PDB file of C-alpha atoms in Angstrom:
ATOM      1  CA  UNK B   1    -111.926  82.002  80.733  1.00 57.00           C
ATOM      2  CA  UNK B   2    -109.563  85.231  80.691  1.00 62.00           C
ATOM      3  CA  UNK B   3    -106.501  84.298  80.750  1.00 57.00           C
ATOM      4  CA  UNK B   4    -105.266  86.550  83.764  1.00 61.00           C
ATOM      5  CA  UNK B   5    -105.810  87.214  87.147  1.00 76.00           C
ATOM      6  CA  UNK B   6    -106.412  90.753  87.747  1.00 85.00           C
ATOM      7  CA  UNK B   7    -103.829  92.606  88.682  1.00 85.00           C
ATOM      8  CA  UNK B   8    -104.727  96.651  88.501  1.00 90.00           C
ATOM      9  CA  UNK B   9    -108.360  97.541  89.233  1.00 94.00           C
ATOM     10  CA  UNK B  10    -110.675  98.644  86.268  1.00 97.00           C
ATOM     11  CA  UNK B  11    -110.244 102.038  85.005  1.00 98.00           C
ATOM     12  CA  UNK B  12    -113.073 103.430  83.304  1.00 98.00           C
ATOM     13  CA  UNK B  13    -112.901 106.732  80.777  1.00 98.00           C
ATOM     14  CA  UNK B  14    -115.123 108.935  78.431  1.00 98.00           C
ATOM     15  CA  UNK B  15    -115.169 110.272  75.162  1.00 98.00           C
ATOM     16  CA  UNK B  16    -116.997 113.556  75.947  1.00 98.00           C
ATOM     17  CA  UNK B  17    -118.006 115.606  72.580  1.00 96.00           C
ATOM     18  CA  UNK B  18    -117.121 119.285  73.862  1.00 96.00           C
ATOM     19  CA  UNK B  19    -114.029 117.466  74.877  1.00 97.00           C
ATOM     20  CA  UNK B  20    -112.179 117.827  77.935  1.00 98.00           C
ATOM     21  CA  UNK B  21    -114.069 120.896  79.028  1.00 97.00           C
ATOM     22  CA  UNK B  22    -115.980 118.991  80.903  1.00 98.00           C
ATOM     23  CA  UNK B  23    -114.317 116.645  81.972  1.00 98.00           C
ATOM     24  CA  UNK B  24    -114.451 118.234  85.584  1.00 98.00           C
ATOM     25  CA  UNK B  25    -118.219 118.815  85.172  1.00 98.00           C
ATOM     26  CA  UNK B  26    -118.560 114.681  84.238  1.00 98.00           C
ATOM     27  CA  UNK B  27    -116.614 113.988  87.027  1.00 98.00           C
ATOM     28  CA  UNK B  28    -118.659 116.274  89.735  1.00 98.00           C
ATOM     29  CA  UNK B  29    -121.445 114.044  87.647  1.00 98.00           C
ATOM     30  CA  UNK B  30    -120.049 110.467  88.304  1.00 98.00           C
ATOM     31  CA  UNK B  31    -117.925 111.082  91.736  1.00 97.00           C
ATOM     32  CA  UNK B  32    -114.547 109.765  90.276  1.00 97.00           C
ATOM     33  CA  UNK B  33    -112.054 111.444  87.894  1.00 97.00           C
ATOM     34  CA  UNK B  34    -111.972 109.544  84.144  1.00 98.00           C
ATOM     35  CA  UNK B  35    -108.602 107.655  83.873  1.00 98.00           C
ATOM     36  CA  UNK B  36    -109.221 107.547  79.889  1.00 98.00           C
ATOM     37  CA  UNK B  37    -110.361 110.321  78.056  1.00 98.00           C
ATOM     38  CA  UNK B  38    -111.260 109.570  74.194  1.00 98.00           C
ATOM     39  CA  UNK B  39    -110.880 111.990  71.575  1.00 98.00           C
ATOM     40  CA  UNK B  40    -111.432 111.972  67.906  1.00 98.00           C
ATOM     41  CA  UNK B  41    -109.412 114.418  65.139  1.00 98.00           C
ATOM     42  CA  UNK B  42    -109.870 113.285  61.391  1.00 97.00           C
ATOM     43  CA  UNK B  43    -107.565 114.435  58.113  1.00 97.00           C
ATOM     44  CA  UNK B  44    -108.874 117.907  57.983  1.00 95.00           C
ATOM     45  CA  UNK B  45    -106.406 118.786  60.930  1.00 96.00           C
ATOM     46  CA  UNK B  46    -102.884 119.663  59.897  1.00 95.00           C
ATOM     47  CA  UNK B  47    -101.603 118.898  63.247  1.00 97.00           C
ATOM     48  CA  UNK B  48    -102.636 117.634  66.322  1.00 98.00           C
ATOM     49  CA  UNK B  49    -104.903 118.629  68.794  1.00 98.00           C
ATOM     50  CA  UNK B  50    -101.715 119.309  71.902  1.00 98.00           C
ATOM     51  CA  UNK B  51    -104.157 122.265  73.759  1.00 98.00           C
ATOM     52  CA  UNK B  52    -106.614 119.405  73.846  1.00 98.00           C
ATOM     53  CA  UNK B  53    -103.788 116.680  74.839  1.00 98.00           C
ATOM     54  CA  UNK B  54    -102.828 118.865  77.739  1.00 98.00           C
ATOM     55  CA  UNK B  55    -106.095 119.359  79.138  1.00 98.00           C
ATOM     56  CA  UNK B  56    -106.312 115.888  79.521  1.00 98.00           C
ATOM     57  CA  UNK B  57    -103.206 115.456  81.101  1.00 98.00           C
ATOM     58  CA  UNK B  58    -104.051 118.360  83.613  1.00 98.00           C
ATOM     59  CA  UNK B  59    -107.407 116.253  84.809  1.00 97.00           C
ATOM     60  CA  UNK B  60    -105.111 113.179  85.566  1.00 97.00           C
ATOM     61  CA  UNK B  61    -106.272 110.772  82.145  1.00 98.00           C
ATOM     62  CA  UNK B  62    -104.683 109.273  80.066  1.00 98.00           C
ATOM     63  CA  UNK B  63    -106.040 110.898  76.077  1.00 98.00           C
ATOM     64  CA  UNK B  64    -106.538 108.193  73.619  1.00 98.00           C
ATOM     65  CA  UNK B  65    -106.634 110.278  70.470  1.00 98.00           C
ATOM     66  CA  UNK B  66    -108.536 108.349  67.764  1.00 98.00           C
ATOM     67  CA  UNK B  67    -106.997 109.435  63.824  1.00 98.00           C
ATOM     68  CA  UNK B  68    -108.972 109.393  61.399  1.00 98.00           C
ATOM     69  CA  UNK B  69    -108.002 109.303  57.833  1.00 98.00           C
ATOM     70  CA  UNK B  70    -110.952 111.084  56.292  1.00 97.00           C
ATOM     71  CA  UNK B  71    -112.498 114.106  55.900  1.00 95.00           C
ATOM     72  CA  UNK B  72    -115.569 113.268  58.339  1.00 93.00           C
ATOM     73  CA  UNK B  73    -118.787 114.666  57.353  1.00 89.00           C
ATOM     74  CA  UNK B  74    -120.842 117.152  59.405  1.00 81.00           C
ATOM     75  CA  UNK B  75    -122.871 115.632  62.159  1.00 70.00           C
ATOM     76  CA  UNK B  76    -126.448 114.263  60.687  1.00 61.00           C
ATOM     77  CA  UNK B  77    -125.557 115.328  57.569  1.00 63.00           C
ATOM     78  CA  UNK B  78    -123.247 112.583  56.221  1.00 61.00           C
ATOM     79  CA  UNK B  79    -124.351 111.038  52.773  1.00 69.00           C
ATOM     80  CA  UNK B  80    -125.110 107.537  52.655  1.00 70.00           C
ATOM     81  CA  UNK B  81    -121.713 107.288  50.729  1.00 80.00           C
ATOM     82  CA  UNK B  82    -119.523 108.983  53.316  1.00 84.00           C
ATOM     83  CA  UNK B  83    -117.176 106.079  53.315  1.00 90.00           C
ATOM     84  CA  UNK B  84    -116.809 106.314  49.440  1.00 93.00           C
ATOM     85  CA  UNK B  85    -113.729 108.697  49.653  1.00 95.00           C
ATOM     86  CA  UNK B  86    -111.159 107.565  47.046  1.00 95.00           C
ATOM     87  CA  UNK B  87    -107.916 110.141  48.119  1.00 96.00           C
ATOM     88  CA  UNK B  88    -108.618 108.224  51.639  1.00 97.00           C
ATOM     89  CA  UNK B  89    -108.654 104.530  50.057  1.00 97.00           C
ATOM     90  CA  UNK B  90    -105.513 102.444  51.412  1.00 98.00           C
ATOM     91  CA  UNK B  91    -103.887 102.328  48.330  1.00 97.00           C
ATOM     92  CA  UNK B  92    -103.562 105.929  48.390  1.00 97.00           C
ATOM     93  CA  UNK B  93    -102.259 106.178  51.956  1.00 97.00           C
ATOM     94  CA  UNK B  94     -99.273 103.420  50.376  1.00 98.00           C
ATOM     95  CA  UNK B  95     -98.583 105.023  47.740  1.00 98.00           C
ATOM     96  CA  UNK B  96     -97.545 108.308  49.463  1.00 98.00           C
ATOM     97  CA  UNK B  97    -100.260 110.722  49.146  1.00 98.00           C
ATOM     98  CA  UNK B  98    -100.421 111.409  53.040  1.00 98.00           C
ATOM     99  CA  UNK B  99     -97.137 111.409  53.920  1.00 98.00           C
ATOM    100  CA  UNK B 100     -96.594 115.590  54.630  1.00 97.00           C
ATOM    101  CA  UNK B 101     -99.671 115.727  56.914  1.00 97.00           C
ATOM    102  CA  UNK B 102     -97.890 112.125  58.452  1.00 98.00           C
ATOM    103  CA  UNK B 103     -95.173 112.739  58.725  1.00 98.00           C
ATOM    104  CA  UNK B 104     -96.176 116.464  60.326  1.00 98.00           C
ATOM    105  CA  UNK B 105     -98.467 114.616  62.819  1.00 98.00           C
ATOM    106  CA  UNK B 106     -95.472 112.091  63.931  1.00 98.00           C
ATOM    107  CA  UNK B 107     -92.738 115.248  64.612  1.00 98.00           C
ATOM    108  CA  UNK B 108     -95.195 116.995  66.167  1.00 98.00           C
ATOM    109  CA  UNK B 109     -96.540 114.474  68.484  1.00 98.00           C
ATOM    110  CA  UNK B 110     -92.587 113.542  69.640  1.00 98.00           C
ATOM    111  CA  UNK B 111     -91.880 117.416  70.341  1.00 98.00           C
ATOM    112  CA  UNK B 112     -94.368 117.715  72.621  1.00 98.00           C
ATOM    113  CA  UNK B 113     -93.010 114.236  74.240  1.00 98.00           C
ATOM    114  CA  UNK B 114     -96.243 113.413  76.899  1.00 98.00           C
ATOM    115  CA  UNK B 115     -97.847 109.843  76.882  1.00 98.00           C
ATOM    116  CA  UNK B 116    -100.191 109.441  74.154  1.00 98.00           C
ATOM    117  CA  UNK B 117    -102.358 106.498  73.077  1.00 98.00           C
ATOM    118  CA  UNK B 118    -102.975 106.699  68.973  1.00 98.00           C
ATOM    119  CA  UNK B 119    -105.977 105.133  68.402  1.00 98.00           C
ATOM    120  CA  UNK B 120    -105.224 105.083  64.540  1.00 98.00           C
ATOM    121  CA  UNK B 121    -108.260 103.891  61.919  1.00 98.00           C
ATOM    122  CA  UNK B 122    -109.944 102.028  64.098  1.00 98.00           C
ATOM    123  CA  UNK B 123    -113.081  99.792  63.151  1.00 98.00           C
ATOM    124  CA  UNK B 124    -110.990  98.831  60.082  1.00 98.00           C
ATOM    125  CA  UNK B 125    -113.410  95.327  60.139  1.00 96.00           C
ATOM    126  CA  UNK B 126    -116.138  97.814  59.618  1.00 94.00           C
ATOM    127  CA  UNK B 127    -117.659  98.931  55.998  1.00 93.00           C
ATOM    128  CA  UNK B 128    -118.654 102.246  56.985  1.00 94.00           C
ATOM    129  CA  UNK B 129    -114.836 104.386  56.548  1.00 96.00           C
ATOM    130  CA  UNK B 130    -113.198 105.066  53.603  1.00 97.00           C
ATOM    131  CA  UNK B 131    -110.153 102.491  55.813  1.00 97.00           C
ATOM    132  CA  UNK B 132    -112.698  99.538  56.130  1.00 96.00           C
ATOM    133  CA  UNK B 133    -111.964  96.463  54.530  1.00 92.00           C
ATOM    134  CA  UNK B 134    -114.154  95.843  51.009  1.00 89.00           C
ATOM    135  CA  UNK B 135    -115.108  99.835  50.671  1.00 93.00           C
ATOM    136  CA  UNK B 136    -112.431 100.316  48.126  1.00 95.00           C
ATOM    137  CA  UNK B 137    -111.051  98.180  46.820  1.00 95.00           C
ATOM    138  CA  UNK B 138    -109.873  97.708  50.780  1.00 97.00           C
ATOM    139  CA  UNK B 139    -108.358  94.639  51.555  1.00 97.00           C
ATOM    140  CA  UNK B 140    -106.854  93.025  55.116  1.00 97.00           C
ATOM    141  CA  UNK B 141    -103.849  93.161  53.861  1.00 97.00           C
ATOM    142  CA  UNK B 142    -103.433  96.312  52.741  1.00 98.00           C
ATOM    143  CA  UNK B 143    -104.301  97.962  56.116  1.00 98.00           C
ATOM    144  CA  UNK B 144    -101.930  95.618  57.803  1.00 98.00           C
ATOM    145  CA  UNK B 145     -99.263  97.785  55.406  1.00 98.00           C
ATOM    146  CA  UNK B 146    -100.967 101.044  55.793  1.00 98.00           C
ATOM    147  CA  UNK B 147    -100.660 100.812  59.408  1.00 98.00           C
ATOM    148  CA  UNK B 148     -96.909  99.401  59.179  1.00 98.00           C
ATOM    149  CA  UNK B 149     -96.298 102.627  56.742  1.00 98.00           C
ATOM    150  CA  UNK B 150     -97.500 104.846  59.304  1.00 98.00           C
ATOM    151  CA  UNK B 151     -95.979 103.645  62.107  1.00 98.00           C
ATOM    152  CA  UNK B 152     -92.621 103.696  60.559  1.00 98.00           C
ATOM    153  CA  UNK B 153     -93.187 107.515  59.419  1.00 98.00           C
ATOM    154  CA  UNK B 154     -93.788 108.173  63.473  1.00 98.00           C
ATOM    155  CA  UNK B 155     -90.801 105.648  64.873  1.00 98.00           C
ATOM    156  CA  UNK B 156     -88.535 108.158  61.988  1.00 98.00           C
ATOM    157  CA  UNK B 157     -89.671 111.266  63.838  1.00 98.00           C
ATOM    158  CA  UNK B 158     -88.303 109.727  67.521  1.00 98.00           C
ATOM    159  CA  UNK B 159     -92.405 109.726  68.496  1.00 98.00           C
ATOM    160  CA  UNK B 160     -91.565 107.080  71.529  1.00 98.00           C
ATOM    161  CA  UNK B 161     -94.058 109.142  73.169  1.00 98.00           C
ATOM    162  CA  UNK B 162     -97.074 107.987  70.866  1.00 98.00           C
ATOM    163  CA  UNK B 163     -98.977 104.389  72.334  1.00 98.00           C
ATOM    164  CA  UNK B 164    -100.105 102.644  69.240  1.00 98.00           C
ATOM    165  CA  UNK B 165    -104.191 101.067  69.194  1.00 98.00           C
ATOM    166  CA  UNK B 166    -105.455  99.080  67.257  1.00 98.00           C
ATOM    167  CA  UNK B 167    -108.511  98.641  67.841  1.00 98.00           C
ATOM    168  CA  UNK B 168    -111.177  96.991  65.413  1.00 98.00           C
ATOM    169  CA  UNK B 169    -115.320  96.706  66.163  1.00 98.00           C
ATOM    170  CA  UNK B 170    -116.660  93.156  67.492  1.00 97.00           C
ATOM    171  CA  UNK B 171    -116.705  91.033  64.922  1.00 94.00           C
ATOM    172  CA  UNK B 172    -120.228  89.655  63.417  1.00 85.00           C
ATOM    173  CA  UNK B 173    -120.996  86.814  63.559  1.00 76.00           C
ATOM    174  CA  UNK B 174    -119.811  84.476  61.234  1.00 64.00           C
ATOM    175  CA  UNK B 175    -121.859  82.079  58.991  1.00 57.00           C
ATOM    176  CA  UNK B 176    -119.206  82.259  56.157  1.00 55.00           C
ATOM    177  CA  UNK B 177    -116.089  81.174  56.993  1.00 55.00           C
ATOM    178  CA  UNK B 178    -114.171  83.017  54.771  1.00 62.00           C
ATOM    179  CA  UNK B 179    -115.146  86.403  56.081  1.00 67.00           C
ATOM    180  CA  UNK B 180    -112.041  87.892  57.532  1.00 78.00           C
ATOM    181  CA  UNK B 181    -110.658  87.052  61.352  1.00 93.00           C
ATOM    182  CA  UNK B 182    -110.055  90.320  63.770  1.00 96.00           C
ATOM    183  CA  UNK B 183    -106.418  88.424  63.088  1.00 97.00           C
ATOM    184  CA  UNK B 184    -105.866  88.794  59.545  1.00 97.00           C
ATOM    185  CA  UNK B 185    -105.946  92.771  60.294  1.00 98.00           C
ATOM    186  CA  UNK B 186    -102.918  92.690  63.074  1.00 98.00           C
ATOM    187  CA  UNK B 187    -100.172  94.400  62.255  1.00 98.00           C
ATOM    188  CA  UNK B 188     -98.029  92.319  64.604  1.00 97.00           C
ATOM    189  CA  UNK B 189     -97.051  93.254  68.313  1.00 95.00           C
ATOM    190  CA  UNK B 190     -94.064  94.866  67.262  1.00 97.00           C
ATOM    191  CA  UNK B 191     -96.363  97.434  65.772  1.00 98.00           C
ATOM    192  CA  UNK B 192     -99.276  97.729  68.273  1.00 98.00           C
ATOM    193  CA  UNK B 193     -98.557  98.326  72.216  1.00 98.00           C
ATOM    194  CA  UNK B 194    -102.986  98.194  73.229  1.00 98.00           C
ATOM    195  CA  UNK B 195    -105.349  96.188  71.633  1.00 98.00           C
ATOM    196  CA  UNK B 196    -108.916  97.682  72.027  1.00 98.00           C
ATOM    197  CA  UNK B 197    -112.586  96.815  70.968  1.00 98.00           C
ATOM    198  CA  UNK B 198    -116.016  99.439  70.419  1.00 98.00           C
ATOM    199  CA  UNK B 199    -119.282  97.486  70.778  1.00 97.00           C
ATOM    200  CA  UNK B 200    -122.195  98.887  71.568  1.00 97.00           C
ATOM    201  CA  UNK B 201    -125.700  97.702  73.072  1.00 96.00           C
ATOM    202  CA  UNK B 202    -127.979  98.837  69.973  1.00 94.00           C
ATOM    203  CA  UNK B 203    -131.479  97.588  71.612  1.00 88.00           C
ATOM    204  CA  UNK B 204    -133.362  97.212  68.484  1.00 79.00           C
ATOM    205  CA  UNK B 205    -136.052  94.354  69.208  1.00 73.00           C
ATOM    206  CA  UNK B 206    -134.329  92.481  65.771  1.00 73.00           C
ATOM    207  CA  UNK B 207    -130.625  91.557  65.263  1.00 71.00           C
ATOM    208  CA  UNK B 208    -127.666  91.831  64.374  1.00 70.00           C
ATOM    209  CA  UNK B 209    -128.054  94.604  66.460  1.00 76.00           C
ATOM    210  CA  UNK B 210    -130.669  94.041  69.225  1.00 84.00           C
ATOM    211  CA  UNK B 211    -130.410  93.837  72.988  1.00 91.00           C
ATOM    212  CA  UNK B 212    -127.759  92.162  73.483  1.00 93.00           C
ATOM    213  CA  UNK B 213    -126.033  91.224  77.475  1.00 95.00           C
ATOM    214  CA  UNK B 214    -122.527  92.133  77.481  1.00 97.00           C
ATOM    215  CA  UNK B 215    -120.620  88.968  77.601  1.00 97.00           C
ATOM    216  CA  UNK B 216    -122.743  88.536  74.568  1.00 95.00           C
ATOM    217  CA  UNK B 217    -121.365  91.472  72.787  1.00 96.00           C
ATOM    218  CA  UNK B 218    -117.657  91.408  73.588  1.00 97.00           C
ATOM    219  CA  UNK B 219    -117.347  87.652  74.550  1.00 97.00           C
ATOM    220  CA  UNK B 220    -116.507  86.712  70.705  1.00 96.00           C
ATOM    221  CA  UNK B 221    -114.206  90.187  70.481  1.00 97.00           C
ATOM    222  CA  UNK B 222    -112.529  89.322  73.176  1.00 97.00           C
ATOM    223  CA  UNK B 223    -111.955  85.442  72.380  1.00 96.00           C
ATOM    224  CA  UNK B 224    -110.178  86.873  68.928  1.00 96.00           C
ATOM    225  CA  UNK B 225    -108.405  88.978  70.198  1.00 97.00           C
ATOM    226  CA  UNK B 226    -106.817  86.308  72.958  1.00 96.00           C
ATOM    227  CA  UNK B 227    -106.533  84.299  70.235  1.00 96.00           C
ATOM    228  CA  UNK B 228    -103.710  87.093  68.641  1.00 97.00           C
ATOM    229  CA  UNK B 229    -100.902  85.531  71.271  1.00 95.00           C
ATOM    230  CA  UNK B 230     -99.874  88.509  72.537  1.00 95.00           C
ATOM    231  CA  UNK B 231    -100.056  89.995  76.176  1.00 91.00           C
ATOM    232  CA  UNK B 232    -100.759  93.198  75.049  1.00 96.00           C
ATOM    233  CA  UNK B 233    -103.801  94.409  77.543  1.00 95.00           C
ATOM    234  CA  UNK B 234    -107.010  95.589  76.166  1.00 97.00           C
ATOM    235  CA  UNK B 235    -109.129  98.286  76.567  1.00 98.00           C
ATOM    236  CA  UNK B 236    -113.130  98.693  75.740  1.00 98.00           C
ATOM    237  CA  UNK B 237    -112.624 101.703  73.528  1.00 98.00           C
ATOM    238  CA  UNK B 238    -115.955 102.786  73.054  1.00 98.00           C
ATOM    239  CA  UNK B 239    -119.317 101.273  74.474  1.00 98.00           C
ATOM    240  CA  UNK B 240    -122.431 102.279  75.656  1.00 98.00           C
ATOM    241  CA  UNK B 241    -125.853 101.154  75.815  1.00 97.00           C
ATOM    242  CA  UNK B 242    -129.907 102.308  74.590  1.00 95.00           C
ATOM    243  CA  UNK B 243    -132.169 102.571  77.178  1.00 92.00           C
ATOM    244  CA  UNK B 244    -134.583  99.017  77.528  1.00 86.00           C
ATOM    245  CA  UNK B 245    -137.875  99.423  76.558  1.00 76.00           C
ATOM    246  CA  UNK B 246    -139.147  95.708  77.212  1.00 76.00           C
ATOM    247  CA  UNK B 247    -138.904  93.573  80.357  1.00 73.00           C
ATOM    248  CA  UNK B 248    -135.373  93.062  81.441  1.00 75.00           C
ATOM    249  CA  UNK B 249    -134.039  95.577  78.707  1.00 85.00           C
ATOM    250  CA  UNK B 250    -132.627  98.003  81.764  1.00 93.00           C
ATOM    251  CA  UNK B 251    -129.489 100.025  80.711  1.00 96.00           C
ATOM    252  CA  UNK B 252    -129.265 100.447  84.424  1.00 96.00           C
ATOM    253  CA  UNK B 253    -128.748  96.579  85.020  1.00 96.00           C
ATOM    254  CA  UNK B 254    -126.899  96.785  81.665  1.00 97.00           C
ATOM    255  CA  UNK B 255    -124.242  98.678  83.095  1.00 98.00           C
ATOM    256  CA  UNK B 256    -124.151  96.912  86.245  1.00 97.00           C
ATOM    257  CA  UNK B 257    -123.685  93.860  84.118  1.00 97.00           C
ATOM    258  CA  UNK B 258    -120.474  94.934  81.295  1.00 98.00           C
ATOM    259  CA  UNK B 259    -118.496  95.984  85.219  1.00 98.00           C
ATOM    260  CA  UNK B 260    -119.017  92.727  86.589  1.00 97.00           C
ATOM    261  CA  UNK B 261    -118.264  91.300  83.560  1.00 97.00           C
ATOM    262  CA  UNK B 262    -115.355  93.140  82.393  1.00 97.00           C
ATOM    263  CA  UNK B 263    -113.488  93.098  86.059  1.00 96.00           C
ATOM    264  CA  UNK B 264    -113.804  89.124  85.800  1.00 94.00           C
ATOM    265  CA  UNK B 265    -111.822  89.190  82.417  1.00 95.00           C
ATOM    266  CA  UNK B 266    -108.014  90.337  84.241  1.00 94.00           C
ATOM    267  CA  UNK B 267    -106.505  91.570  80.512  1.00 94.00           C
ATOM    268  CA  UNK B 268    -109.310  94.167  80.057  1.00 97.00           C
ATOM    269  CA  UNK B 269    -107.249  97.249  81.881  1.00 97.00           C
ATOM    270  CA  UNK B 270    -110.239  99.989  80.969  1.00 98.00           C
ATOM    271  CA  UNK B 271    -113.631 100.908  79.400  1.00 98.00           C
ATOM    272  CA  UNK B 272    -114.350 103.830  77.681  1.00 98.00           C
ATOM    273  CA  UNK B 273    -118.078 105.174  77.797  1.00 98.00           C
ATOM    274  CA  UNK B 274    -119.204 107.043  75.002  1.00 98.00           C
ATOM    275  CA  UNK B 275    -120.974 109.517  76.543  1.00 98.00           C
ATOM    276  CA  UNK B 276    -122.825 111.439  73.397  1.00 97.00           C
ATOM    277  CA  UNK B 277    -126.962 111.423  72.037  1.00 94.00           C
ATOM    278  CA  UNK B 278    -126.274 109.999  68.696  1.00 92.00           C
ATOM    279  CA  UNK B 279    -127.994 106.936  67.444  1.00 90.00           C
ATOM    280  CA  UNK B 280    -129.283 106.358  70.498  1.00 92.00           C
ATOM    281  CA  UNK B 281    -129.072 108.054  73.770  1.00 95.00           C
ATOM    282  CA  UNK B 282    -125.780 106.702  74.639  1.00 97.00           C
ATOM    283  CA  UNK B 283    -125.191 109.019  78.074  1.00 97.00           C
ATOM    284  CA  UNK B 284    -124.767 107.652  81.538  1.00 97.00           C
ATOM    285  CA  UNK B 285    -127.051 110.375  82.442  1.00 97.00           C
ATOM    286  CA  UNK B 286    -130.182 109.469  79.959  1.00 95.00           C
ATOM    287  CA  UNK B 287    -132.074 108.142  83.175  1.00 94.00           C
ATOM    288  CA  UNK B 288    -131.914 108.803  87.096  1.00 95.00           C
ATOM    289  CA  UNK B 289    -131.439 104.974  87.407  1.00 95.00           C
ATOM    290  CA  UNK B 290    -128.312 104.658  84.293  1.00 96.00           C
ATOM    291  CA  UNK B 291    -126.084 107.653  86.354  1.00 97.00           C
ATOM    292  CA  UNK B 292    -126.918 105.864  89.568  1.00 97.00           C
ATOM    293  CA  UNK B 293    -125.658 102.392  88.442  1.00 97.00           C
ATOM    294  CA  UNK B 294    -122.285 104.016  86.453  1.00 98.00           C
ATOM    295  CA  UNK B 295    -121.530 105.887  90.110  1.00 98.00           C
ATOM    296  CA  UNK B 296    -121.691 102.816  92.038  1.00 98.00           C
ATOM    297  CA  UNK B 297    -119.928 100.419  89.372  1.00 98.00           C
ATOM    298  CA  UNK B 298    -117.306 103.256  89.355  1.00 98.00           C
ATOM    299  CA  UNK B 299    -117.617 103.796  92.982  1.00 97.00           C
ATOM    300  CA  UNK B 300    -116.567  99.838  93.860  1.00 96.00           C
ATOM    301  CA  UNK B 301    -113.922  99.829  91.416  1.00 94.00           C
ATOM    302  CA  UNK B 302    -111.503 101.481  93.993  1.00 71.00           C
TER     303      UNK B 302
END
């Protein structure tokens, strides 16, 4: 059972590949304005996207800015070893190699002064980013120290308007008790304001990326987040589903199940849908039935 009764309705959000400029069309499509809007910026960007943040605010949403310490490869051209970028190993961050960029972002967001959720170095428990566990010699302890290092820089800049979102990927099934727990990466509730978690229903016929009901997908991860012992709000910071092609594997049904399940989790504040055709057609409108299910689910949140 979730530890808290729901006080506020579950909130919905979205990632739009072209950014907030597509927000009005998305709102028209689903019949309700998103309350959270997810953005991504890698470290090729010397300064934060203040124009995009303003556009999100103008639409009445809270910006969730994913700040990725790497040079993200171009879409559909990512080499197999894209996660191996030695300048972005956690040891290099701790050595001060990126202090200028970190302090520049901290000062710029402090001067901007409005509410922003900064999702720094997400999915750290995976091996697909340069800051991930086991990549380039990274350890969970280094991740914690790097998080605190960056957070301290923002504190020194007076960026009190920044809320910090710590967002692991759903934990992999553990046959080995030596595998790191989410708690091993947690920098402490004095350094985090929002707990995030990412998880997708990939819809492959075989595990580990097989069709997964929402409770199967998120239940173990939510249990681990709760075991941290904080009272921090939880947001599903990325999710989506493939279209199913077997009996009982309906994307429309999965969407309905997702919202029903998360509504029952009183400590889950919101859920952000990844509205892009990428590895799968993750979009809400990948089929008329999926779109109808999403519209219905969102309408019943209020």
